[in-house]
Amino acid sequence: MTRYHLLRPRAASAALALALTVGLAVAAVPTPAGATVPTRTAAAPAPPAVDPWALNLQQWMWQIRNVIGDRPLNKVVMPGSHDAGSWGITDKTGVCDTASQAKMARKNPQVAAAISITQISPITEQLNSGSRYLDLRLCKQGGKWYTYHGGPLGALFFDDPATGRKGEVDDIAQWIRNHPDEVVTIELNTSVPADPDPLDTRDTQAEDNAEAVELLGKAIGTAHMADRGRLSPTSTYNQFMADGANVVLLDHKSATSHGWDWPVSNMESRDSYVENEDWGDLFKQVFKNLGDQNAVIDLISGKAIDRDEHVLTTDTGDPSKFFVLSGNVDSTLAIPDAAYDVVSNGMNYKPDGLPYMLYLARAHNIKLLEKIEGEWRYSGIAKNTNVVQIDFINMGGHRADGSLIGSGDMSAAIIANNTPVTAPGTMVGTERLADGSWTAAQALPGAYGALEFAGGERAVTAMPNGDVQFLAYGVDKHLYHNILRANGSWQGWHRVVSDVLDRQLNGGRLAMASTPDGTMQALVVDKDGNLLHALRRPDGTWAETGWAGVRDNDHHVMQAKNVSVTGLSNNSVKVLVYGRDGAMRLTERHMDGTWDQAGWQTLPGTGDAKVFFGRDLSITATPDDTLQIAAIGVDGNVWHMSRNQQGTNSTWGMPRVANNQPMRASSVSIAALMDGSAQLLAVGADGNTYHTTRAANGDWSPFGAVTGPWGRPLAATDVKMAGLPGGKTYTLVDAR
């Protein structure tokens, strides 16, 4: 099945289309029946998700320019062709005498060809299939330039002036001229004859390398080629378009001084290769053990994907460079099986009619596609990789579940990662500045080298010196502590308690608050519903009492469903809970460590209700120690009340959305600022985060949407907020 360059139609099977759309597109969160959807007034509309089934792979960059336009080119996720020119290799096209595996290729041309062909169609067809990065390897052989891989030669690349025979570069150049809105990056690597005469002072190798660059520039037209004096890997797609540049040439030999000849130092890559043995040595080993055949594709594919997964989760690329992730299999590992199969089945053996390497690549790509459409659909690729380089880029086939793979599906799945989905459970933070603007929402760094922190319940508080402290459960159910220092550096995640206590806490609700003396106080609800308290001193040590039970009015350990805490100006804290019966209760822990003798007091409900019952709650204190309490009632709406130092409560009010409707929500958090104002966050009925401000005089602004990573609404399951010095607030969400 081939769909190289047409607008990719909807699948004939509605079931297949639905399955792929669910797997790849960013789906909207449905609104529950009867829910009021808040009006989004504070954030610009999010860019649309990239629908892989609607992509025109010939011009996908132009098609999704509203998504990638202002993004640096090295953050645009694009498919790439590994050994793009290898499609022209056969066992009769010859050998590149200067290549590293020339000896093996001359001795065993069929085996060499079988493991060197990584693409099946000409480079223009690879471009039509979405590739925007070409791994181009050229060999100068007999005065002519050919593509090559390992040892075997491929097709003629530059025109042969002696015969007038046209090379493949002419079609590539024409494609580039016909697609001025598509930026193609070419990584050029050449293999040329050594200097013929040691007494000759000419550097003929340098001249040959420069010749390849000059011929490429002449064929494409240097007007199309990006000038490194004006553009860089961090220049945006729109900046490349404004400069009229749609080709980036990365030259391994830095052969000329032309501005359009970029040194390859502008790029770094992470190989999926897991072996570096010499092909010739491996080939010799094969014939010693011809009957010892391994499950080659499982070995190769599994190791390659494991290595790529490590890169995507722990290995951030240089933000100033292009970054290439190799999604291809390691042909060196294929040699033993390739040789065995070829010898056993005849020297022209082609499983399923494919050269051996393409046969292996197809099997690997099916596994790779499952990752790209699934786990890797999250933010890893777009965060630290922009080129995903693969073999057999326009293959067809079937997924593991039997559904059809079209020839452009690999490319489309990679391109869809330009609107990545933050993995559910990832902790994402953003600041609201004093002028009302928001910093870019970003995932918090992970523990043990991971790029992101994912887990369960979390809490945040701001310290008097501007630090932000965090408590959170990881996916391992352990409790961790971290600090984002005022200077922007991170302490790193540290375990807080023992394995035994972690099992007792079991991921229960968390709350934390700071006091003016620099103390951090934390509360947790354990697996039995017990409310426990701990204290971290200003010097960073934890109180020896550990996590001690907080007493209820009957002198038993307080049973709670949810908890929030805030610091007061005298270094005491107020603790707010929903008790086991669901009633809202309040008490105080004094600065000397004693708890209020009056015990826990229930707070009145809305209307004539004597007690407030609800689903979530949050408490903060303004500089005059007036308490601001936000809660979600049993009706699902956001409510607010205040309580002064004398213990007098205001009536419950209802912050509203722009159309004066109640704010329906599943999570709420409130934080006070030094000017007496407060800010409130809520996770709305649509699963997105909304923000409002309460002025010091009690007036509320309408709720507005908060923008998350990649310009989309900040989707969340839970939200926490802390007030920072200087009129800023820090928002922490658990990504939906």
XYZ file of C-alpha atoms in Angstrom:
736
model
C 0.000 0.000 0.000
C 1.543 3.347 -0.969
C 0.405 6.830 -0.011
C 3.575 8.774 -0.529
C 2.335 12.240 -1.327
C -1.430 12.473 -1.415
C -3.505 14.007 1.350
C -3.831 10.994 3.606
C -7.508 9.973 3.532
C -9.552 8.690 6.401
C -9.295 4.952 6.717
C -11.925 2.989 4.865
C -12.669 1.193 8.088
C -14.436 3.453 10.574
C -13.267 1.223 13.394
C -9.643 1.629 12.337
C -9.990 5.392 12.037
C -11.559 5.588 15.466
C -8.860 3.457 17.054
C -6.076 5.547 15.579
C -7.741 8.844 16.346
C -8.162 7.852 19.975
C -4.562 6.674 20.118
C -3.005 9.723 18.490
C -5.152 12.826 18.617
C -5.434 15.012 21.682
C -8.917 14.247 22.879
C -11.135 16.789 24.583
C -12.254 16.000 28.102
C -16.027 15.498 28.064
C -18.123 17.752 30.259
C -20.390 15.930 32.713
C -24.106 16.327 32.099
C -25.458 19.452 33.711
C -21.994 20.905 34.344
C -21.295 24.568 33.747
C -18.252 25.057 31.559
C -16.240 28.131 32.607
C -15.719 30.796 30.003
C -12.069 31.016 29.018
C -11.206 34.684 29.238
C -7.561 34.870 30.293
C -5.737 32.623 27.839
C -5.351 32.618 24.080
C -6.930 29.709 22.196
C -4.702 26.650 22.237
C -3.157 25.505 18.969
C -5.013 22.568 17.468
C -3.689 19.076 17.971
C -1.885 17.515 15.040
C -4.212 14.893 13.612
C -1.944 12.304 11.989
C -4.689 11.120 9.682
C -5.245 14.575 8.208
C -1.612 15.277 7.361
C -0.431 15.997 3.847
C 3.046 14.543 4.281
C 4.396 16.407 1.256
C 3.854 19.741 3.000
C 3.212 18.982 6.650
C 5.418 21.781 7.975
C 3.375 24.387 6.148
C 0.183 22.593 7.156
C 0.933 22.798 10.908
C 2.755 26.142 10.791
C 0.359 27.519 13.431
C 1.750 24.852 15.800
C 5.454 24.978 14.922
C 5.794 28.506 13.536
C 7.245 30.130 16.636
C 9.073 27.028 17.794
C 12.864 26.708 17.347
C 13.670 24.372 14.480
C 15.526 22.106 16.891
C 12.272 21.669 18.828
C 10.199 20.747 15.792
C 9.650 16.986 15.852
C 10.319 15.514 12.425
C 10.894 12.131 10.800
C 14.362 11.482 9.395
C 15.796 9.001 6.896
C 18.677 6.860 8.090
C 21.104 6.303 5.188
C 18.689 7.951 2.828
C 20.654 6.990 -0.307
C 20.965 3.287 0.489
C 17.799 2.495 -1.489
C 19.954 2.291 -4.659
C 22.252 -0.465 -3.350
C 22.234 -3.905 -4.961
C 24.781 -6.690 -4.895
C 25.933 -5.483 -8.335
C 26.233 -1.694 -7.829
C 29.847 -1.930 -6.747
C 31.918 -1.117 -3.692
C 33.174 2.149 -2.233
C 36.902 1.422 -2.041
C 37.459 3.931 0.774
C 34.559 2.736 2.948
C 35.168 1.053 6.270
C 33.609 -2.244 5.176
C 34.888 -2.359 1.600
C 36.744 -5.635 2.104
C 33.679 -7.457 3.391
C 31.489 -5.962 0.639
C 33.843 -7.193 -2.108
C 34.095 -10.656 -0.601
C 30.387 -11.132 0.120
C 28.401 -8.642 -1.993
C 25.017 -10.285 -1.416
C 25.334 -10.292 2.373
C 26.774 -6.755 2.351
C 23.884 -5.482 0.255
C 21.320 -7.345 2.361
C 22.409 -5.548 5.531
C 23.135 -2.148 3.953
C 19.797 -1.289 2.332
C 17.850 0.743 4.912
C 15.397 2.516 2.567
C 13.305 1.122 -0.261
C 12.507 4.149 -2.426
C 14.289 7.199 -3.876
C 14.988 10.143 -1.603
C 12.208 12.262 -3.139
C 9.718 9.580 -2.151
C 11.127 9.646 1.385
C 10.563 13.408 1.402
C 7.033 12.838 0.135
C 6.565 10.432 3.030
C 7.354 13.200 5.527
C 11.097 12.907 6.055
C 12.743 16.287 6.694
C 16.172 15.027 7.710
C 18.429 13.161 5.280
C 21.387 11.127 6.491
C 23.319 11.480 3.218
C 26.514 9.471 2.708
C 28.462 10.016 -0.500
C 31.471 8.155 -1.893
C 33.765 9.444 -4.628
C 34.599 6.420 -6.717
C 36.320 6.591 -10.091
C 35.833 10.351 -10.237
C 32.066 10.078 -9.766
C 29.881 10.551 -6.692
C 27.582 7.778 -5.472
C 25.548 7.153 -2.365
C 26.900 4.339 -0.207
C 26.436 2.589 3.136
C 29.062 0.539 4.946
C 30.731 -0.805 1.833
C 28.302 -1.144 -1.088
C 27.711 1.711 -3.505
C 24.241 2.949 -4.336
C 23.003 5.201 -7.128
C 24.845 7.973 -8.944
C 24.250 11.153 -6.936
C 25.833 14.067 -8.829
C 25.632 14.359 -12.613
C 28.395 12.673 -14.608
C 29.760 15.412 -16.889
C 31.578 12.868 -19.045
C 28.443 10.962 -20.058
C 25.706 13.467 -19.259
C 24.062 10.923 -16.977
C 21.874 12.622 -14.387
C 22.292 11.984 -10.701
C 19.670 11.724 -7.965
C 20.476 15.214 -6.669
C 18.523 16.788 -9.550
C 15.232 15.293 -8.377
C 15.975 16.270 -4.768
C 16.782 19.837 -5.784
C 13.582 20.069 -7.783
C 11.583 18.783 -4.810
C 13.136 21.426 -2.559
C 12.317 24.193 -5.045
C 8.747 22.922 -5.312
C 8.313 22.896 -1.508
C 9.699 26.214 -0.241
C 7.772 25.916 3.054
C 9.386 22.594 4.023
C 12.757 22.850 5.811
C 15.041 19.916 4.933
C 18.145 19.232 7.013
C 20.912 17.318 5.206
C 23.698 15.704 7.182
C 26.516 15.184 4.667
C 29.255 12.622 5.235
C 31.753 11.819 2.496
C 34.260 9.067 1.832
C 37.015 10.044 -0.608
C 40.328 8.608 -1.849
C 43.447 9.290 0.167
C 46.028 11.784 -1.043
C 47.764 9.930 -3.891
C 51.307 11.235 -3.544
C 52.916 12.011 -0.160
C 55.257 14.422 -1.937
C 52.333 16.369 -3.370
C 51.471 19.241 -0.999
C 47.895 19.391 -2.220
C 45.228 18.130 0.190
C 43.179 16.222 -2.348
C 40.876 14.785 0.319
C 39.931 18.300 1.421
C 39.430 19.280 -2.219
C 37.169 16.282 -2.814
C 35.094 16.998 0.287
C 34.771 20.640 -0.742
C 33.730 19.501 -4.214
C 30.803 17.543 -2.783
C 29.645 20.601 -0.823
C 29.991 22.884 -3.834
C 28.109 20.493 -6.116
C 25.313 20.167 -3.581
C 25.019 23.925 -3.204
C 25.019 24.408 -6.981
C 22.335 21.773 -7.554
C 19.991 22.999 -4.811
C 20.738 26.680 -5.218
C 22.491 28.489 -2.380
C 19.597 30.954 -2.140
C 17.583 28.128 -0.572
C 20.292 27.224 1.937
C 20.305 28.612 5.473
C 23.155 30.961 6.340
C 24.633 30.168 9.769
C 25.492 33.838 10.151
C 21.784 34.687 10.283
C 20.150 31.476 11.459
C 20.887 28.750 13.989
C 19.283 25.541 15.281
C 17.327 27.693 17.738
C 15.896 29.944 15.025
C 12.182 29.391 14.599
C 10.462 27.865 11.617
C 8.976 31.303 10.864
C 12.454 32.856 10.919
C 13.689 30.299 8.392
C 10.700 31.096 6.199
C 11.250 34.843 6.519
C 14.865 34.337 5.416
C 13.789 32.264 2.426
C 15.856 29.327 3.678
C 14.530 25.786 3.512
C 17.743 23.718 3.525
C 20.207 23.256 6.377
C 23.462 21.589 5.324
C 25.397 19.937 8.166
C 28.876 19.085 6.863
C 30.900 16.466 8.739
C 34.143 17.719 7.210
C 33.411 21.475 7.468
C 34.819 21.530 3.958
C 34.302 25.177 3.001
C 34.000 28.635 4.494
C 30.586 29.258 2.952
C 27.962 30.544 5.371
C 25.529 27.923 4.102
C 27.978 25.102 4.950
C 27.270 24.411 8.635
C 29.727 22.400 10.743
C 28.234 19.171 12.055
C 29.003 20.392 15.575
C 25.560 22.027 15.357
C 24.066 18.563 15.800
C 24.261 15.820 18.376
C 22.703 12.389 18.276
C 21.886 9.420 20.439
C 22.313 6.091 18.685
C 20.088 3.113 19.265
C 23.059 0.956 18.313
C 24.140 -1.417 21.038
C 27.167 -3.005 19.392
C 30.325 -1.572 17.861
C 32.152 -4.718 16.769
C 33.810 -4.746 13.399
C 31.506 -6.182 10.772
C 34.286 -8.330 9.379
C 34.976 -9.940 12.749
C 31.279 -10.621 13.232
C 31.092 -12.110 9.783
C 33.942 -14.506 10.618
C 32.171 -15.534 13.814
C 29.055 -16.433 11.838
C 30.759 -19.121 9.833
C 32.148 -20.700 12.979
C 28.629 -21.119 14.378
C 26.269 -21.221 11.422
C 23.670 -23.262 13.293
C 23.586 -20.991 16.329
C 20.749 -18.648 15.348
C 19.309 -16.054 17.738
C 15.878 -14.457 17.798
C 17.512 -11.542 16.039
C 14.669 -9.055 15.761
C 13.665 -9.421 19.386
C 17.259 -8.874 20.418
C 17.905 -5.939 18.115
C 14.544 -4.227 18.503
C 14.311 -4.696 22.240
C 17.756 -3.291 22.902
C 17.283 -0.398 20.476
C 13.943 0.622 21.991
C 15.323 0.306 25.534
C 18.164 2.615 24.621
C 15.859 5.129 22.956
C 13.548 5.034 25.952
C 16.486 5.832 28.214
C 17.311 8.848 26.045
C 13.724 10.106 26.114
C 13.421 9.827 29.901
C 16.853 10.832 31.179
C 19.104 12.265 28.459
C 18.375 15.874 27.562
C 20.023 17.168 24.410
C 22.032 20.378 24.074
C 19.363 23.100 23.714
C 21.525 24.986 21.212
C 21.869 22.090 18.756
C 19.842 19.826 16.533
C 19.200 16.514 18.239
C 18.812 13.212 16.388
C 17.364 10.140 18.036
C 18.189 6.966 16.135
C 15.095 4.833 15.898
C 16.810 2.356 13.594
C 18.060 -1.122 14.344
C 21.723 -2.074 14.607
C 22.783 -3.818 11.429
C 25.921 -5.234 13.067
C 23.754 -7.439 15.226
C 21.935 -8.600 12.108
C 25.031 -9.981 10.423
C 25.084 -13.423 12.068
C 21.460 -14.160 11.231
C 21.705 -12.451 7.851
C 24.693 -14.539 6.857
C 23.121 -17.727 8.158
C 19.849 -17.088 6.331
C 21.563 -16.094 3.110
C 23.879 -19.100 3.145
C 21.024 -21.444 4.062
C 18.521 -20.094 1.542
C 20.689 -18.988 -1.339
C 22.630 -15.826 -2.014
C 19.577 -13.974 -3.377
C 17.463 -14.721 -0.290
C 14.900 -12.005 0.394
C 12.377 -12.771 3.149
C 8.941 -11.495 2.113
C 10.629 -10.172 -1.012
C 12.562 -7.568 0.969
C 16.299 -7.071 1.387
C 17.210 -8.526 4.766
C 17.763 -5.223 6.548
C 14.382 -3.871 5.428
C 12.765 -7.102 6.594
C 14.273 -6.564 10.053
C 13.499 -2.826 9.979
C 9.833 -3.474 9.259
C 9.536 -5.813 12.230
C 11.319 -3.265 14.434
C 9.257 -0.352 13.138
C 6.045 -2.101 14.110
C 7.310 -2.198 17.707
C 8.642 1.355 17.412
C 5.331 2.649 16.055
C 3.502 1.192 19.029
C 5.766 3.240 21.308
C 5.449 6.437 19.254
C 1.666 6.178 19.120
C 1.514 5.188 22.801
C 3.977 5.905 25.601
C 6.155 8.209 23.502
C 3.110 10.270 22.554
C 3.831 12.125 25.758
C 6.282 14.986 26.070
C 9.606 13.114 25.956
C 10.243 13.362 22.237
C 9.357 17.030 21.887
C 11.319 17.963 25.000
C 14.747 16.620 24.078
C 14.588 15.279 20.527
C 13.653 16.886 17.269
C 14.653 14.317 14.637
C 13.545 10.693 14.901
C 15.728 8.893 12.370
C 14.344 5.602 11.096
C 14.881 2.882 8.507
C 12.263 1.985 5.870
C 10.489 5.289 6.410
C 7.616 4.613 3.998
C 6.922 1.010 4.932
C 3.502 -0.549 5.125
C 2.388 -3.554 7.131
C 0.265 -4.421 10.134
C 0.389 -3.491 13.780
C 0.621 -6.094 16.499
C -3.189 -5.975 16.784
C -3.562 -6.659 13.060
C -4.648 -3.148 12.012
C -3.206 -1.744 8.815
C -0.066 0.404 8.747
C -0.090 2.811 5.804
C 3.150 3.863 4.146
C 3.088 7.255 5.861
C 1.927 6.182 9.305
C 5.423 6.118 10.848
C 6.051 9.705 9.770
C 2.578 10.880 10.774
C 2.915 9.417 14.259
C 6.259 11.167 14.741
C 4.893 14.498 13.480
C 1.902 14.231 15.820
C 4.338 14.626 18.705
C 4.564 18.312 17.842
C 1.543 18.640 20.104
C 2.667 16.258 22.843
C 0.476 15.196 25.712
C 1.919 15.573 29.191
C 1.913 12.133 30.778
C -0.879 11.704 33.342
C 0.424 12.078 36.857
C 3.339 14.308 35.870
C 3.884 17.256 38.202
C 3.764 20.516 36.236
C 4.611 23.942 37.660
C 4.156 27.538 36.536
C 4.436 30.976 38.150
C 2.033 33.883 37.889
C 4.052 37.074 38.003
C 3.040 40.290 39.723
C 2.029 41.840 36.385
C -0.487 39.041 35.780
C 1.545 37.147 33.172
C 2.400 33.465 33.500
C 5.696 31.702 32.989
C 5.783 28.684 30.672
C 4.359 25.625 32.396
C 6.994 22.915 32.726
C 7.208 19.457 34.231
C 9.228 19.246 37.424
C 12.549 17.398 37.121
C 12.402 13.775 38.164
C 14.205 11.716 40.765
C 17.132 9.399 40.068
C 17.969 11.110 36.774
C 14.479 11.019 35.252
C 13.482 14.074 33.217
C 10.072 14.429 34.891
C 8.497 13.626 38.241
C 5.355 11.537 38.095
C 3.499 10.069 40.996
C 0.585 10.745 43.245
C -0.423 13.204 45.961
C 1.695 16.350 46.243
C 1.936 19.628 48.184
C 3.788 22.922 47.816
C 4.632 25.929 49.986
C 6.627 29.128 49.514
C 9.299 30.062 52.045
C 10.024 33.625 53.276
C 13.308 33.690 51.303
C 11.545 32.905 48.001
C 12.340 29.177 47.929
C 9.524 26.795 47.044
C 9.375 23.461 48.875
C 7.595 20.338 47.648
C 6.412 17.077 49.121
C 5.229 14.377 46.738
C 4.738 10.663 46.407
C 6.578 9.061 43.504
C 5.264 6.220 41.399
C 7.125 3.954 43.831
C 4.786 5.208 46.621
C 7.778 6.696 48.510
C 7.496 10.228 49.930
C 10.007 12.732 48.525
C 11.013 16.314 49.345
C 12.501 18.910 46.984
C 13.291 22.625 46.914
C 13.169 25.043 43.997
C 15.530 27.711 45.251
C 14.865 31.389 44.680
C 17.799 31.468 42.240
C 16.094 28.856 40.035
C 18.256 25.862 41.002
C 16.895 22.617 42.423
C 17.927 20.766 45.557
C 16.894 17.428 44.055
C 14.432 14.859 45.366
C 15.259 13.174 48.688
C 13.419 10.404 50.487
C 11.691 11.693 53.617
C 10.794 8.604 55.633
C 11.601 4.907 55.937
C 10.076 2.096 53.886
C 7.984 1.080 56.896
C 6.504 4.548 57.333
C 6.006 4.919 53.582
C 3.833 1.841 53.674
C 1.847 3.380 56.529
C 1.395 6.693 54.708
C 0.465 4.841 51.521
C 0.209 7.906 49.290
C -2.354 9.753 51.440
C -3.334 13.424 51.236
C -0.537 15.945 51.885
C -0.409 19.577 53.013
C 2.427 21.918 53.905
C 2.929 25.511 55.017
C 5.774 27.830 55.977
C 6.047 30.271 58.872
C 7.991 33.553 58.998
C 10.881 31.963 60.940
C 11.616 29.650 57.984
C 10.037 26.518 59.423
C 8.103 24.192 57.128
C 5.240 22.236 58.673
C 3.650 19.258 56.919
C 0.577 17.131 57.483
C -0.439 13.828 55.946
C -3.401 11.476 56.115
C -2.166 7.891 56.370
C -3.807 4.730 55.043
C -5.928 4.388 58.189
C -7.184 7.976 57.990
C -4.916 9.184 60.813
C -3.760 12.815 60.621
C 0.012 13.086 61.193
C 2.243 16.146 61.583
C 5.963 16.734 60.936
C 8.257 19.757 61.020
C 11.330 20.773 58.997
C 13.533 23.343 60.692
C 15.052 26.373 58.939
C 18.457 24.612 58.926
C 17.017 21.765 56.868
C 16.798 19.147 59.604
C 13.579 17.356 60.439
C 12.223 17.315 63.996
C 13.128 14.168 65.895
C 9.498 13.532 66.775
C 8.947 12.433 63.175
C 5.364 12.086 62.019
C 3.269 12.386 65.158
C -0.468 11.894 65.393
C -2.631 15.011 65.808
C -5.238 14.575 68.567
C -8.951 15.050 68.149
C -11.322 16.447 70.797
C -11.493 13.026 72.482
C -7.688 12.780 72.691
C -7.537 10.103 70.011
C -5.662 10.536 66.748
C -7.704 12.774 64.468
C -9.384 10.942 61.596
C -9.456 12.947 58.368
C -10.248 12.657 54.677
C -8.474 15.782 53.474
C -6.208 18.457 54.965
C -4.863 21.952 54.294
C -2.611 24.183 56.423
C -1.402 27.792 56.470
C 1.170 29.736 58.482
C 0.418 32.771 60.644
C 2.524 35.817 61.427
C 3.364 34.547 64.954
C 4.845 31.275 63.566
C 1.840 29.171 64.485
C -0.266 27.355 61.863
C -3.960 26.829 61.220
C -5.014 23.338 60.098
C -8.228 22.711 58.175
C -9.638 19.228 57.544
C -12.622 17.280 56.443
C -13.119 14.815 59.247
C -14.054 11.211 58.750
C -17.701 12.301 58.819
C -16.981 14.807 56.001
C -17.459 17.898 58.216
C -15.047 20.845 57.872
C -13.029 21.455 61.060
C -10.344 23.937 62.081
C -7.666 24.058 64.771
C -4.342 25.759 65.540
C -0.836 24.552 66.354
C 0.942 27.205 68.387
C 4.509 28.281 67.807
C 5.628 26.433 70.961
C 4.391 23.129 69.521
C 1.216 22.832 71.571
C -2.205 22.456 69.999
C -5.178 24.718 70.683
C -6.927 23.639 73.895
C -10.268 24.483 72.289
C -9.626 21.576 69.953
C -11.287 21.235 66.584
C -14.137 23.580 65.694
C -16.642 22.830 62.957
C -17.255 25.591 60.448
C -20.786 26.617 59.412
C -22.106 25.618 56.029
C -23.756 27.621 53.294
C -27.215 29.074 53.832
C -28.655 27.823 57.116
C -26.495 24.691 57.330
C -24.719 24.363 60.675
C -21.708 22.527 59.223
C -19.918 22.698 55.877
C -19.561 19.378 54.067
C -17.621 19.137 50.840
C -15.122 17.482 48.507
C -11.931 19.589 48.555
C -10.621 22.456 50.671
C -7.784 24.961 50.969
C -6.771 27.589 53.524
C -4.443 30.597 53.473
C -3.827 33.647 55.691
C -3.391 37.289 54.690
C -0.724 39.392 56.468
C -3.228 40.433 59.178
C -3.882 36.714 59.875
C -7.341 36.771 58.350
C -8.070 33.289 57.094
C -9.254 32.793 53.529
C -10.932 29.431 52.986
C -11.860 27.954 49.607
C -13.800 24.731 49.292
C -15.841 22.635 46.900
C -19.229 21.893 48.346
C -21.303 18.773 47.921
C -22.990 20.623 45.054
C -19.669 20.604 43.133
C -19.348 24.413 43.177
C -16.432 26.518 44.457
C -17.191 28.430 47.683
C -15.228 30.959 49.724
C -15.352 32.425 53.222
C -13.048 34.444 55.477
C -12.458 34.300 59.237
C -10.836 37.125 61.191
C -8.466 36.884 64.172
C -11.385 37.039 66.593
C -12.911 33.930 65.015
C -15.787 35.719 63.247
C -16.753 34.044 59.996
C -18.074 35.723 56.911
C -20.878 34.102 54.966
C -19.937 31.762 52.187
C -19.695 33.412 48.766
C -19.315 31.982 45.313
C -16.507 33.169 42.971
C -17.905 32.978 39.462
C -16.968 32.608 35.842
C -17.333 35.410 33.302
C -20.984 34.682 32.568
C -21.774 34.961 36.310
C -22.321 31.234 36.633
C -20.977 29.151 39.544
C -17.597 27.547 39.061
C -18.007 23.787 39.057
C -14.750 22.096 40.007
C -13.052 18.977 41.332
C -10.008 20.591 43.028
C -9.331 23.985 44.595
C -6.409 25.927 46.085
C -6.064 29.449 47.500
C -2.982 31.540 48.332
C -2.695 34.988 49.944
C -0.249 37.734 48.991
C 1.417 40.463 51.042
C -0.921 43.189 49.746
C -3.927 41.440 51.319
C -5.185 39.981 48.039
C -5.593 36.293 47.361
C -5.558 34.100 44.284
C -7.630 30.992 43.765
C -7.169 28.052 41.408
C -9.690 25.379 40.482
C -9.797 22.365 38.201
C -12.982 22.936 36.228
C -15.592 20.478 35.032
C -13.689 20.204 31.722
C -10.540 19.047 33.499
C -8.621 22.299 32.885
C -7.138 24.730 35.419
C -8.793 28.113 36.046
C -7.627 31.141 38.015
C -9.257 34.095 39.762
C -8.085 36.931 42.023
C -9.687 38.311 45.186
C -8.678 41.930 45.787
C -7.928 43.136 49.302
C -11.384 44.778 49.372
C -13.054 41.427 48.671
C -13.869 41.898 44.984
C -13.377 38.884 42.714
C -12.295 38.780 39.085
C -13.949 36.191 36.796
C -12.253 32.832 36.440
C -9.935 32.538 33.420
C -8.110 29.563 31.918
C -4.457 28.869 32.713
C -2.260 27.907 29.775
C -0.197 24.742 30.118
C 2.692 23.187 28.199
C 2.781 23.690 24.420
C 0.131 26.424 24.547
C -2.800 24.200 25.466
C -5.042 24.547 28.536
C -3.396 23.301 31.726
C -5.223 20.002 32.188
C -5.065 18.638 35.723
C -6.584 16.278 38.241
C -5.464 18.290 41.254
C -4.016 21.744 41.884
C -1.976 23.415 44.635
C -0.776 27.019 44.906
C 1.628 29.001 47.099
C 2.103 32.754 47.486
C 5.642 33.997 46.806
C 7.310 37.267 47.801
C 6.938 40.096 45.319
C 3.342 39.438 44.377
C 3.991 36.131 42.596
C 2.304 32.757 43.044
C 3.505 29.255 42.244
C 1.041 26.763 40.769
C 1.569 23.008 40.944
C -0.740 20.582 39.181
C -0.977 16.854 38.708
C -1.280 16.598 34.919
C -4.364 14.884 33.576
